Each structure stands twice: as C-alpha cells, then as structure tokens.
PDB file of C-alpha atoms and ligand atoms in Angstrom:
ATOM      1  CA  MET A   1       4.704  32.493 -13.716  1.00  0.00           C
ATOM      2  CA  THR A   2       1.106  32.075 -13.827  1.00  0.00           C
ATOM      3  CA  VAL A   3      -0.546  29.068 -13.748  1.00  0.00           C
ATOM      4  CA  ASP A   4      -4.239  28.471 -15.415  1.00  0.00           C
ATOM      5  CA  ALA A   5      -5.623  25.834 -13.027  1.00  0.00           C
ATOM      6  CA  ARG A   6      -8.647  25.305 -15.000  1.00  0.00           C
ATOM      7  CA  GLU A   7      -6.155  24.170 -17.780  1.00  0.00           C
ATOM      8  CA  LEU A   8      -4.343  22.140 -15.651  1.00  0.00           C
ATOM      9  CA  LEU A   9      -7.867  20.433 -14.483  1.00  0.00           C
ATOM     10  CA  GLU A  10      -8.712  19.509 -18.055  1.00  0.00           C
ATOM     11  CA  VAL A  11      -5.251  18.026 -18.539  1.00  0.00           C
ATOM     12  CA  ALA A  12      -5.749  15.756 -15.505  1.00  0.00           C
ATOM     13  CA  ARG A  13      -9.478  14.985 -16.688  1.00  0.00           C
ATOM     14  CA  ALA A  14      -8.108  13.585 -19.960  1.00  0.00           C
ATOM     15  CA  ALA A  15      -5.409  11.849 -18.524  1.00  0.00           C
ATOM     16  CA  ALA A  16      -7.467  10.303 -15.974  1.00  0.00           C
ATOM     17  CA  ALA A  17     -10.084   9.247 -18.657  1.00  0.00           C
ATOM     18  CA  GLU A  18      -7.633   7.259 -20.850  1.00  0.00           C
ATOM     19  CA  ALA A  19      -5.995   5.755 -17.843  1.00  0.00           C
ATOM     20  CA  GLY A  20      -9.591   4.781 -16.480  1.00  0.00           C
ATOM     21  CA  LYS A  21     -10.600   3.248 -20.068  1.00  0.00           C
ATOM     22  CA  LEU A  22      -7.383   1.078 -19.725  1.00  0.00           C
ATOM     23  CA  LEU A  23      -8.264  -0.041 -16.331  1.00  0.00           C
ATOM     24  CA  VAL A  24     -11.631  -1.217 -16.900  1.00  0.00           C
ATOM     25  CA  GLU A  25     -11.404  -2.323 -20.475  1.00  0.00           C
ATOM     26  CA  GLY A  26      -7.935  -3.991 -20.146  1.00  0.00           C
ATOM     27  CA  ARG A  27      -8.290  -5.627 -16.684  1.00  0.00           C
ATOM     28  CA  PRO A  28      -6.960  -9.039 -17.423  1.00  0.00           C
ATOM     29  CA  ALA A  29      -9.005 -11.804 -16.045  1.00  0.00           C
ATOM     30  CA  ASP A  30      -6.158 -13.351 -14.338  1.00  0.00           C
ATOM     31  CA  LEU A  31      -4.974 -10.180 -12.875  1.00  0.00           C
ATOM     32  CA  GLY A  32      -1.233 -10.619 -11.780  1.00  0.00           C
ATOM     33  CA  VAL A  33       1.183  -9.182  -9.148  1.00  0.00           C
ATOM     34  CA  ALA A  34       3.728  -7.295 -11.047  1.00  0.00           C
ATOM     35  CA  GLN A  35       5.663  -6.451  -7.677  1.00  0.00           C
ATOM     36  CA  THR A  36       4.889  -6.083  -3.951  1.00  0.00           C
ATOM     37  CA  LYS A  37       6.094  -3.372  -1.697  1.00  0.00           C
ATOM     38  CA  SER A  38       6.188  -3.282   2.249  1.00  0.00           C
ATOM     39  CA  SER A  39       4.035  -6.619   2.575  1.00  0.00           C
ATOM     40  CA  PRO A  40       2.761  -9.138   0.241  1.00  0.00           C
ATOM     41  CA  THR A  41      -1.039  -7.554   0.739  1.00  0.00           C
ATOM     42  CA  ASP A  42       0.187  -4.213  -0.728  1.00  0.00           C
ATOM     43  CA  VAL A  43      -0.462  -5.332  -4.289  1.00  0.00           C
ATOM     44  CA  VAL A  44       1.130  -3.526  -7.160  1.00  0.00           C
ATOM     45  CA  THR A  45      -0.622  -4.735 -10.280  1.00  0.00           C
ATOM     46  CA  GLU A  46       0.863  -4.572 -13.797  1.00  0.00           C
ATOM     47  CA  MET A  47      -2.173  -2.513 -14.603  1.00  0.00           C
ATOM     48  CA  ASP A  48      -1.163   0.060 -12.072  1.00  0.00           C
ATOM     49  CA  THR A  49       2.305   0.493 -13.614  1.00  0.00           C
ATOM     50  CA  ALA A  50       0.837   0.635 -17.131  1.00  0.00           C
ATOM     51  CA  ALA A  51      -1.788   3.180 -15.993  1.00  0.00           C
ATOM     52  CA  GLU A  52       0.765   5.738 -14.711  1.00  0.00           C
ATOM     53  CA  ARG A  53       2.780   5.268 -17.840  1.00  0.00           C
ATOM     54  CA  ILE A  54      -0.289   6.482 -19.748  1.00  0.00           C
ATOM     55  CA  ILE A  55      -0.843   9.450 -17.496  1.00  0.00           C
ATOM     56  CA  ARG A  56       2.578  10.690 -17.504  1.00  0.00           C
ATOM     57  CA  ALA A  57       2.718  10.247 -21.529  1.00  0.00           C
ATOM     58  CA  ALA A  58      -0.865  12.137 -21.675  1.00  0.00           C
ATOM     59  CA  ILE A  59       0.367  14.956 -19.102  1.00  0.00           C
ATOM     60  CA  ARG A  60       3.735  15.256 -20.833  1.00  0.00           C
ATOM     61  CA  ARG A  61       1.930  15.914 -24.101  1.00  0.00           C
ATOM     62  CA  HIS A  62       0.431  19.077 -22.955  1.00  0.00           C
ATOM     63  CA  ARG A  63       3.185  20.121 -20.394  1.00  0.00           C
ATOM     64  CA  PRO A  64       6.391  18.731 -21.031  1.00  0.00           C
ATOM     65  CA  GLU A  65       8.199  21.239 -18.402  1.00  0.00           C
ATOM     66  CA  ASP A  66       6.288  20.234 -15.135  1.00  0.00           C
ATOM     67  CA  GLY A  67       7.370  17.689 -12.495  1.00  0.00           C
ATOM     68  CA  PHE A  68       5.886  14.288 -11.851  1.00  0.00           C
ATOM     69  CA  LEU A  69       5.232  11.976  -8.526  1.00  0.00           C
ATOM     70  CA  GLY A  70       3.739   9.114  -9.343  1.00  0.00           C
ATOM     71  CA  GLU A  71       3.177   6.254  -6.960  1.00  0.00           C
ATOM     72  CA  GLU A  72       4.637   3.493  -9.417  1.00  0.00           C
ATOM     73  CA  GLY A  73       7.240   5.608 -10.804  1.00  0.00           C
ATOM     74  CA  GLY A  74       9.087   7.789  -8.501  1.00  0.00           C
ATOM     75  CA  SER A  75       9.638  11.360  -8.783  1.00  0.00           C
ATOM     76  CA  GLU A  76      11.008  13.562 -11.813  1.00  0.00           C
ATOM     77  CA  SER A  77      11.600  17.198 -11.275  1.00  0.00           C
ATOM     78  CA  GLY A  78      10.435  19.961 -13.510  1.00  0.00           C
ATOM     79  CA  THR A  79      11.096  23.354 -14.569  1.00  0.00           C
ATOM     80  CA  SER A  80       7.738  24.885 -14.928  1.00  0.00           C
ATOM     81  CA  GLY A  81       6.978  25.156 -10.740  1.00  0.00           C
ATOM     82  CA  VAL A  82       3.884  22.439 -11.525  1.00  0.00           C
ATOM     83  CA  ARG A  83       4.070  19.301 -10.276  1.00  0.00           C
ATOM     84  CA  TRP A  84       1.940  16.172 -11.038  1.00  0.00           C
ATOM     85  CA  VAL A  85       0.777  13.990  -7.963  1.00  0.00           C
ATOM     86  CA  VAL A  86      -0.438  10.962  -9.576  1.00  0.00           C
ATOM     87  CA  ASP A  87      -1.906   7.455  -7.998  1.00  0.00           C
ATOM     88  CA  PRO A  88      -2.875   5.438 -10.859  1.00  0.00           C
ATOM     89  CA  ILE A  89      -5.006   3.279  -8.907  1.00  0.00           C
ATOM     90  CA  ASP A  90      -5.869   4.351  -5.593  1.00  0.00           C
ATOM     91  CA  GLY A  91      -7.803   1.482  -3.950  1.00  0.00           C
ATOM     92  CA  THR A  92      -5.534  -1.105  -5.534  1.00  0.00           C
ATOM     93  CA  VAL A  93      -6.833  -3.967  -3.414  1.00  0.00           C
ATOM     94  CA  ASN A  94     -10.600  -3.296  -4.237  1.00  0.00           C
ATOM     95  CA  TYR A  95      -9.385  -3.324  -8.042  1.00  0.00           C
ATOM     96  CA  LEU A  96      -7.459  -6.401  -7.674  1.00  0.00           C
ATOM     97  CA  TYR A  97     -10.570  -8.109  -5.952  1.00  0.00           C
ATOM     98  CA  GLY A  98     -13.124  -6.557  -8.277  1.00  0.00           C
ATOM     99  CA  LEU A  99     -14.786  -4.290  -5.767  1.00  0.00           C
ATOM    100  CA  PRO A 100     -15.645  -0.890  -7.694  1.00  0.00           C
ATOM    101  CA  ALA A 101     -14.454   1.569  -5.069  1.00  0.00           C
ATOM    102  CA  TRP A 102     -11.167   2.489  -6.595  1.00  0.00           C
ATOM    103  CA  ALA A 103     -10.138   5.473  -8.535  1.00  0.00           C
ATOM    104  CA  VAL A 104      -7.310   7.096 -10.688  1.00  0.00           C
ATOM    105  CA  SER A 105      -6.287  10.490  -8.747  1.00  0.00           C
ATOM    106  CA  ILE A 106      -4.462  13.373 -10.125  1.00  0.00           C
ATOM    107  CA  GLY A 107      -3.411  16.494  -8.564  1.00  0.00           C
ATOM    108  CA  ALA A 108      -1.543  19.492  -9.855  1.00  0.00           C
ATOM    109  CA  GLU A 109       0.468  21.210  -7.456  1.00  0.00           C
ATOM    110  CA  ALA A 110       2.556  24.383  -7.442  1.00  0.00           C
ATOM    111  CA  ASP A 111       4.855  24.909  -4.304  1.00  0.00           C
ATOM    112  CA  GLY A 112       3.233  22.072  -2.389  1.00  0.00           C
ATOM    113  CA  VAL A 113      -0.169  23.447  -2.929  1.00  0.00           C
ATOM    114  CA  ALA A 114      -3.002  21.560  -4.675  1.00  0.00           C
ATOM    115  CA  LEU A 115      -4.350  24.071  -7.440  1.00  0.00           C
ATOM    116  CA  ALA A 116      -6.619  21.340  -9.427  1.00  0.00           C
ATOM    117  CA  GLY A 117      -7.546  17.760  -8.979  1.00  0.00           C
ATOM    118  CA  VAL A 118      -9.434  15.233 -10.308  1.00  0.00           C
ATOM    119  CA  VAL A 119     -10.567  11.603  -8.789  1.00  0.00           C
ATOM    120  CA  LEU A 120     -11.908   9.244 -11.645  1.00  0.00           C
ATOM    121  CA  ALA A 121     -14.039   6.025 -10.250  1.00  0.00           C
ATOM    122  CA  PRO A 122     -14.818   4.629 -13.551  1.00  0.00           C
ATOM    123  CA  GLN A 123     -16.749   1.515 -12.221  1.00  0.00           C
ATOM    124  CA  LEU A 124     -18.693   3.919  -9.847  1.00  0.00           C
ATOM    125  CA  GLY A 125     -19.383   6.087 -13.001  1.00  0.00           C
ATOM    126  CA  GLU A 126     -18.084   9.193 -10.805  1.00  0.00           C
ATOM    127  CA  GLU A 127     -15.625  11.876 -11.772  1.00  0.00           C
ATOM    128  CA  TYR A 128     -14.895  14.188  -8.865  1.00  0.00           C
ATOM    129  CA  THR A 129     -13.107  17.431  -9.668  1.00  0.00           C
ATOM    130  CA  ALA A 130     -11.880  20.780  -8.371  1.00  0.00           C
ATOM    131  CA  VAL A 131     -10.010  23.838  -8.772  1.00  0.00           C
ATOM    132  CA  ARG A 132      -8.718  25.968  -5.759  1.00  0.00           C
ATOM    133  CA  GLY A 133     -10.830  28.674  -5.043  1.00  0.00           C
ATOM    134  CA  GLU A 134     -13.850  27.375  -7.464  1.00  0.00           C
ATOM    135  CA  GLY A 135     -15.394  24.726  -5.368  1.00  0.00           C
ATOM    136  CA  SER A 136     -15.680  20.893  -5.874  1.00  0.00           C
ATOM    137  CA  TRP A 137     -17.845  18.859  -8.353  1.00  0.00           C
ATOM    138  CA  LEU A 138     -19.281  15.597  -8.728  1.00  0.00           C
ATOM    139  CA  GLY A 139     -19.949  15.793 -12.699  1.00  0.00           C
ATOM    140  CA  GLY A 140     -22.267  18.939 -12.604  1.00  0.00           C
ATOM    141  CA  ARG A 141     -23.246  18.678  -8.775  1.00  0.00           C
ATOM    142  CA  ARG A 142     -21.595  21.374  -6.630  1.00  0.00           C
ATOM    143  CA  LEU A 143     -20.177  19.711  -3.386  1.00  0.00           C
ATOM    144  CA  ARG A 144     -20.611  20.516   0.203  1.00  0.00           C
ATOM    145  CA  ALA A 145     -19.250  18.765   3.127  1.00  0.00           C
ATOM    146  CA  ASN A 146     -21.945  18.041   6.013  1.00  0.00           C
ATOM    147  CA  GLU A 147     -21.778  19.590   9.440  1.00  0.00           C
ATOM    148  CA  PRO A 148     -23.445  17.016  11.565  1.00  0.00           C
ATOM    149  CA  ASP A 149     -24.626  17.845  15.033  1.00  0.00           C
ATOM    150  CA  GLY A 150     -21.804  16.698  17.220  1.00  0.00           C
ATOM    151  CA  LEU A 151     -19.372  13.601  17.215  1.00  0.00           C
ATOM    152  CA  ALA A 152     -21.774  11.195  18.283  1.00  0.00           C
ATOM    153  CA  GLN A 153     -23.757  11.692  14.848  1.00  0.00           C
ATOM    154  CA  SER A 154     -20.826  11.377  12.929  1.00  0.00           C
ATOM    155  CA  LEU A 155     -20.224   8.655  10.451  1.00  0.00           C
ATOM    156  CA  VAL A 156     -16.431   8.423  10.106  1.00  0.00           C
ATOM    157  CA  ALA A 157     -14.585   6.929   7.443  1.00  0.00           C
ATOM    158  CA  THR A 158     -11.009   5.506   7.978  1.00  0.00           C
ATOM    159  CA  GLY A 159      -8.203   3.306   6.358  1.00  0.00           C
ATOM    160  CA  PHE A 160      -5.702   0.798   7.458  1.00  0.00           C
ATOM    161  CA  GLY A 161      -2.072   0.610   6.505  1.00  0.00           C
ATOM    162  CA  TYR A 162      -0.529  -2.441   4.722  1.00  0.00           C
ATOM    163  CA  ARG A 163       1.725  -3.557   7.629  1.00  0.00           C
ATOM    164  CA  ALA A 164       0.211  -5.734   9.918  1.00  0.00           C
ATOM    165  CA  GLU A 165       1.867  -4.140  13.213  1.00  0.00           C
ATOM    166  CA  ARG A 166       0.409  -0.571  12.207  1.00  0.00           C
ATOM    167  CA  ARG A 167      -3.120  -2.221  11.524  1.00  0.00           C
ATOM    168  CA  GLU A 168      -3.207  -3.568  14.957  1.00  0.00           C
ATOM    169  CA  VAL A 169      -2.729  -0.136  16.452  1.00  0.00           C
ATOM    170  CA  GLN A 170      -4.844   1.255  14.015  1.00  0.00           C
ATOM    171  CA  GLY A 171      -7.727  -1.345  15.229  1.00  0.00           C
ATOM    172  CA  ARG A 172      -7.344  -0.177  18.832  1.00  0.00           C
ATOM    173  CA  ILE A 173      -7.787   3.308  18.080  1.00  0.00           C
ATOM    174  CA  VAL A 174     -11.042   2.642  15.925  1.00  0.00           C
ATOM    175  CA  ALA A 175     -12.074   0.350  18.900  1.00  0.00           C
ATOM    176  CA  GLY A 176     -11.782   3.211  21.337  1.00  0.00           C
ATOM    177  CA  LEU A 177     -13.655   5.541  18.496  1.00  0.00           C
ATOM    178  CA  ILE A 178     -16.540   3.427  17.497  1.00  0.00           C
ATOM    179  CA  GLY A 179     -18.590   4.065  20.739  1.00  0.00           C
ATOM    180  CA  GLN A 180     -18.157   7.805  20.300  1.00  0.00           C
ATOM    181  CA  VAL A 181     -19.498   8.263  16.822  1.00  0.00           C
ATOM    182  CA  ARG A 182     -22.542   6.995  14.762  1.00  0.00           C
ATOM    183  CA  ASP A 183     -20.294   4.102  13.223  1.00  0.00           C
ATOM    184  CA  ILE A 184     -17.143   3.581  11.077  1.00  0.00           C
ATOM    185  CA  ARG A 185     -16.699   2.712   7.375  1.00  0.00           C
ATOM    186  CA  ARG A 186     -13.633   1.502   5.589  1.00  0.00           C
ATOM    187  CA  GLY A 187     -14.025   2.161   1.825  1.00  0.00           C
ATOM    188  CA  GLY A 188     -10.565   1.046   0.555  1.00  0.00           C
ATOM    189  CA  SER A 189      -9.594   4.121  -1.171  1.00  0.00           C
ATOM    190  CA  ALA A 190      -8.133   7.188   0.452  1.00  0.00           C
ATOM    191  CA  ALA A 191      -9.122   9.568  -2.385  1.00  0.00           C
ATOM    192  CA  LEU A 192     -12.474   8.328  -2.575  1.00  0.00           C
ATOM    193  CA  ASP A 193     -12.992   8.720   1.283  1.00  0.00           C
ATOM    194  CA  LEU A 194     -11.668  12.049   0.906  1.00  0.00           C
ATOM    195  CA  CYS A 195     -14.296  12.884  -1.977  1.00  0.00           C
ATOM    196  CA  SER A 196     -17.180  11.175   0.304  1.00  0.00           C
ATOM    197  CA  VAL A 197     -16.505  13.807   3.014  1.00  0.00           C
ATOM    198  CA  ALA A 198     -17.051  16.492   0.237  1.00  0.00           C
ATOM    199  CA  THR A 199     -20.307  14.661  -0.942  1.00  0.00           C
ATOM    200  CA  GLY A 200     -21.393  14.119   2.471  1.00  0.00           C
ATOM    201  CA  ARG A 201     -21.510  10.528   2.191  1.00  0.00           C
ATOM    202  CA  VAL A 202     -19.445  10.376   5.729  1.00  0.00           C
ATOM    203  CA  ASP A 203     -19.103  13.000   8.049  1.00  0.00           C
ATOM    204  CA  ALA A 204     -15.158  12.584   8.196  1.00  0.00           C
ATOM    205  CA  TYR A 205     -12.245  10.628   7.384  1.00  0.00           C
ATOM    206  CA  PHE A 206      -8.949  10.200   9.282  1.00  0.00           C
ATOM    207  CA  GLU A 207      -6.018   7.937   8.601  1.00  0.00           C
ATOM    208  CA  ARG A 208      -2.195   7.578   9.201  1.00  0.00           C
ATOM    209  CA  GLY A 209       0.056   6.135   6.468  1.00  0.00           C
ATOM    210  CA  THR A 210      -1.304   7.929   3.533  1.00  0.00           C
ATOM    211  CA  HIS A 211       0.824   9.429   0.776  1.00  0.00           C
ATOM    212  CA  ALA A 212       0.963  12.398  -1.210  1.00  0.00           C
ATOM    213  CA  TRP A 213      -0.522  10.711  -4.090  1.00  0.00           C
ATOM    214  CA  ASP A 214      -3.505   9.412  -2.226  1.00  0.00           C
ATOM    215  CA  ARG A 215      -4.168  12.801  -0.775  1.00  0.00           C
ATOM    216  CA  SER A 216      -3.349  15.503  -3.187  1.00  0.00           C
ATOM    217  CA  ALA A 217      -6.624  15.506  -5.538  1.00  0.00           C
ATOM    218  CA  GLY A 218      -9.059  14.154  -2.944  1.00  0.00           C
ATOM    219  CA  GLY A 219      -7.763  16.777  -0.372  1.00  0.00           C
ATOM    220  CA  LEU A 220      -8.491  19.592  -2.470  1.00  0.00           C
ATOM    221  CA  ILE A 221     -12.090  18.373  -3.273  1.00  0.00           C
ATOM    222  CA  ALA A 222     -12.877  18.022   0.190  1.00  0.00           C
ATOM    223  CA  GLU A 223     -11.241  21.546   1.114  1.00  0.00           C
ATOM    224  CA  GLU A 224     -13.071  23.090  -1.609  1.00  0.00           C
ATOM    225  CA  ALA A 225     -16.253  21.413  -0.455  1.00  0.00           C
ATOM    226  CA  GLY A 226     -15.791  23.346   2.906  1.00  0.00           C
ATOM    227  CA  ALA A 227     -13.992  20.743   4.814  1.00  0.00           C
ATOM    228  CA  ARG A 228     -10.711  21.052   7.031  1.00  0.00           C
ATOM    229  CA  VAL A 229      -8.139  18.902   5.752  1.00  0.00           C
ATOM    230  CA  GLU A 230      -5.243  18.772   8.014  1.00  0.00           C
ATOM    231  CA  GLY A 231      -2.970  16.580  10.396  1.00  0.00           C
ATOM    232  CA  PHE A 232      -2.728  16.768  14.101  1.00  0.00           C
ATOM    233  CA  HIS A 233      -2.128  20.021  15.990  1.00  0.00           C
ATOM    234  CA  GLY A 234      -2.328  22.480  13.042  1.00  0.00           C
ATOM    235  CA  ALA A 235       0.139  20.383  10.731  1.00  0.00           C
ATOM    236  CA  PRO A 236      -0.686  20.065   7.401  1.00  0.00           C
ATOM    237  CA  ALA A 237      -2.033  16.772   6.325  1.00  0.00           C
ATOM    238  CA  SER A 238       1.094  14.156   6.053  1.00  0.00           C
ATOM    239  CA  GLU A 239       1.773  10.674   6.309  1.00  0.00           C
ATOM    240  CA  ALA A 240       1.311  10.895   9.885  1.00  0.00           C
ATOM    241  CA  MET A 241      -2.260  12.108   9.756  1.00  0.00           C
ATOM    242  CA  VAL A 242      -4.934  13.389   7.522  1.00  0.00           C
ATOM    243  CA  LEU A 243      -7.918  14.165   9.082  1.00  0.00           C
ATOM    244  CA  ALA A 244     -10.926  15.629   7.045  1.00  0.00           C
ATOM    245  CA  ALA A 245     -14.185  17.223   8.431  1.00  0.00           C
ATOM    246  CA  GLY A 246     -16.647  20.044   8.475  1.00  0.00           C
ATOM    247  CA  SER A 247     -15.091  22.999  10.800  1.00  0.00           C
ATOM    248  CA  ALA A 248     -17.495  22.164  13.612  1.00  0.00           C
ATOM    249  CA  LEU A 249     -16.714  18.406  13.718  1.00  0.00           C
ATOM    250  CA  PHE A 250     -13.172  18.788  13.347  1.00  0.00           C
ATOM    251  CA  PRO A 251     -11.985  19.769  16.641  1.00  0.00           C
ATOM    252  CA  ALA A 252     -14.153  17.179  18.245  1.00  0.00           C
ATOM    253  CA  LEU A 253     -12.815  14.250  16.247  1.00  0.00           C
ATOM    254  CA  HIS A 254      -9.307  15.775  16.505  1.00  0.00           C
ATOM    255  CA  GLY A 255      -9.565  15.663  20.366  1.00  0.00           C
ATOM    256  CA  ALA A 256     -11.199  12.087  20.339  1.00  0.00           C
ATOM    257  CA  LEU A 257      -8.192  10.618  18.422  1.00  0.00           C
ATOM    258  CA  ALA A 258      -5.383  12.527  20.303  1.00  0.00           C
ATOM    259  CA  ALA A 259      -6.923  11.259  23.615  1.00  0.00           C
ATOM    260  CA  LEU A 260      -6.699   7.820  22.052  1.00  0.00           C
ATOM    261  CA  GLY A 261      -3.190   8.295  21.266  1.00  0.00           C
ATOM    262  CA  ALA A 262      -3.689   8.357  17.606  1.00  0.00           C
ATOM    263  CA  ASP A 263      -1.130  11.567  17.571  1.00  0.00           C
ATOM    264  CA  ASP A 264       1.576  10.379  19.476  1.00  0.00           C
ATOM    265  CA  ARG A 265       2.107   6.703  19.116  1.00  0.00           C
ATOM    266  CA  ASP A 266       5.048   5.092  17.227  1.00  0.00           C
ATOM    267  CA  TYR A 267       3.098   2.990  14.769  1.00  0.00           C
TER     268      TYR A 267
HETATM  269  C1  LIG B   1      -4.230   2.623  -0.398  1.00  0.00           C
HETATM  270  C2  LIG B   1      -5.745   3.129   0.010  1.00  0.00           C
HETATM  271  C3  LIG B   1      -6.304   2.686   1.092  1.00  0.00           C
HETATM  272  C4  LIG B   1      -5.495   3.273   2.318  1.00  0.00           C
HETATM  273  C5  LIG B   1      -3.984   2.927   2.070  1.00  0.00           C
HETATM  274  C6  LIG B   1      -3.495   3.507   0.881  1.00  0.00           C
HETATM  275  P1  LIG B   1      -3.191   2.179  -2.612  1.00  0.00           P
HETATM  276  O1  LIG B   1      -3.704   3.069  -1.417  1.00  0.00           O
HETATM  277  O2  LIG B   1      -5.996   4.377  -0.446  1.00  0.00           O
HETATM  278  O3  LIG B   1      -7.686   3.056   1.141  1.00  0.00           O
HETATM  279  O4  LIG B   1      -5.999   2.968   3.411  1.00  0.00           O
HETATM  280  O5  LIG B   1      -3.355   4.004   3.179  1.00  0.00           O
HETATM  281  O6  LIG B   1      -2.270   3.232   0.626  1.00  0.00           O
HETATM  282  O7  LIG B   1      -2.143   1.295  -2.083  1.00  0.00           O
HETATM  283  O8  LIG B   1      -4.353   1.396  -3.122  1.00  0.00           O
HETATM  284  O9  LIG B   1      -3.008   3.318  -3.733  1.00  0.00           O
END
C-alpha cells in the first residue's frame, strides 16, 4: 500500500486548525479540570478532551481506516497501516495558566515511522510542518537545526515529569549539566521544544518521560531540520529518553547526560 505523506499532512493541518480554533475561542474563563492523571499537577482539561474528539472526527472524515493514538482517548487500531498519534494540547499546564507555549500536535505514522506531522501553536501564531524526506517548515520558512560550537556554547531545553520523585532526580541531573552548557530552558511543551531545536531557538532538547504523542510530530520536524532525535546508546527516542540535537552536539550532550547517570537511574 502506498501512502501519500503530503496528503496526510494536509489532513493533519486541517484537523489541527479546527482543534486550535476551539481551544482559543472556546477556552472558558473558569477553565475546569476534567480529570487528573498521575498527580494533581497533571491536569487534563475539558478542552483537551473536546479537542481530541474534534481531531479524531476530522481525521476519520478523510481516512476512516486509519488507526489512532490520542493522549486523551487511548488507542484504536486501523486497517490501512497508518496510525495517527495525537496530543490535542501539548503543554496542558501552560494552556491552563494562560501561557502561550502550548500546541496541537498531530503525527501520521506507518510501521511506527512518522511520515508527516504538524505542531500548531495558535497563540504563538506558529504552524510547524514536516513530511519525511521533504524538510520541515515554520510557515513558509525551511528549518535548519543549529550546529553550535561545542557543549559549552549550547542552549539546552528540557522538561520535567509530573511526578515529584522523578522531578527531583531530573533537577539533580540539570544541576549537574547547567555548568557545562550556555544555559537551560524549560518551555513546558515537548512538541514545541522539538520544534525549537528545528528552528535553532535552542541548540538541543532532552527529557525523560515523554510519550509518543508528545514526540511524534515534533520529532519528525526536528529530524527533517537535520537534528538527531534518539534515545540513549543508539536506542530510538522513547519514554526513557528523547534527545534532540545537531549531529556534532549530540554525542557531547549524550556523553554529559550519561556521565550524570541520566541513562541508568531508576527515575
Ligand atoms: C507535557 C509537556 C511538558 C513535558 C511533559 C509532557 P502534556 O505534555 O510536553 O513540556 O515536560 O513531559 O508530558 O501533558 O502537556 O501533554
């Protein structure tokens, strides 16, 4: 079966636009908490659930035979070989607090490989897109990840998990890293962090604890901008680790993180 990745991208863009509109225009003043996941700070808003429903319906209209994995709705297998990996709001806490760095993230994958993806940040007015093999784009601008002059010159983004115990370990790792790099950033949306690697707004990003829906579209966008996006020791990016950086910086950051025990600790 041949898949037209550009067609998948257009389906993704249309679905993201619908969801983005709902999320901006429909954000209630007294934004409520629909449910909580692993801890009270992992807030899943009612809007999150509503946006995923819209995305699912928009995709189904065009591609009823595809599978679906959404942060809020679990998974559904399809028969076409294509699976959509969706985070209706990546950066839920930013959204909840009224910070603009949140995004609708939609990736289309075949056999676990992302073919097309969109990360739409409506309040930043930014739409990032990529099709495998055809580069990544911010609106009409082709993206290229930075190749900074060594680890010490690198601006490194990261994120922290929802569980306090994990955050404490992550904080210690960052404390060990911060003196070795230019500085650290914590934006609050893994998808946008990956896009920031693609644009060169940061030089690298790493995090333990992300999910497939946080990484699918943004990972492709970073890769198509020339970054390496992997886990530790040649493993693919996974919940255990996603590390994204230009090819010269990647080994230096990987080495620094491994030396800090980021690869082997039970956290
Ligand atoms: C979270 C954000 C955050 C990252 C967390 C993610 P969510 O996604 O991407 O930046 O640090 O690991 O879970 O919960 O807002 O969709």
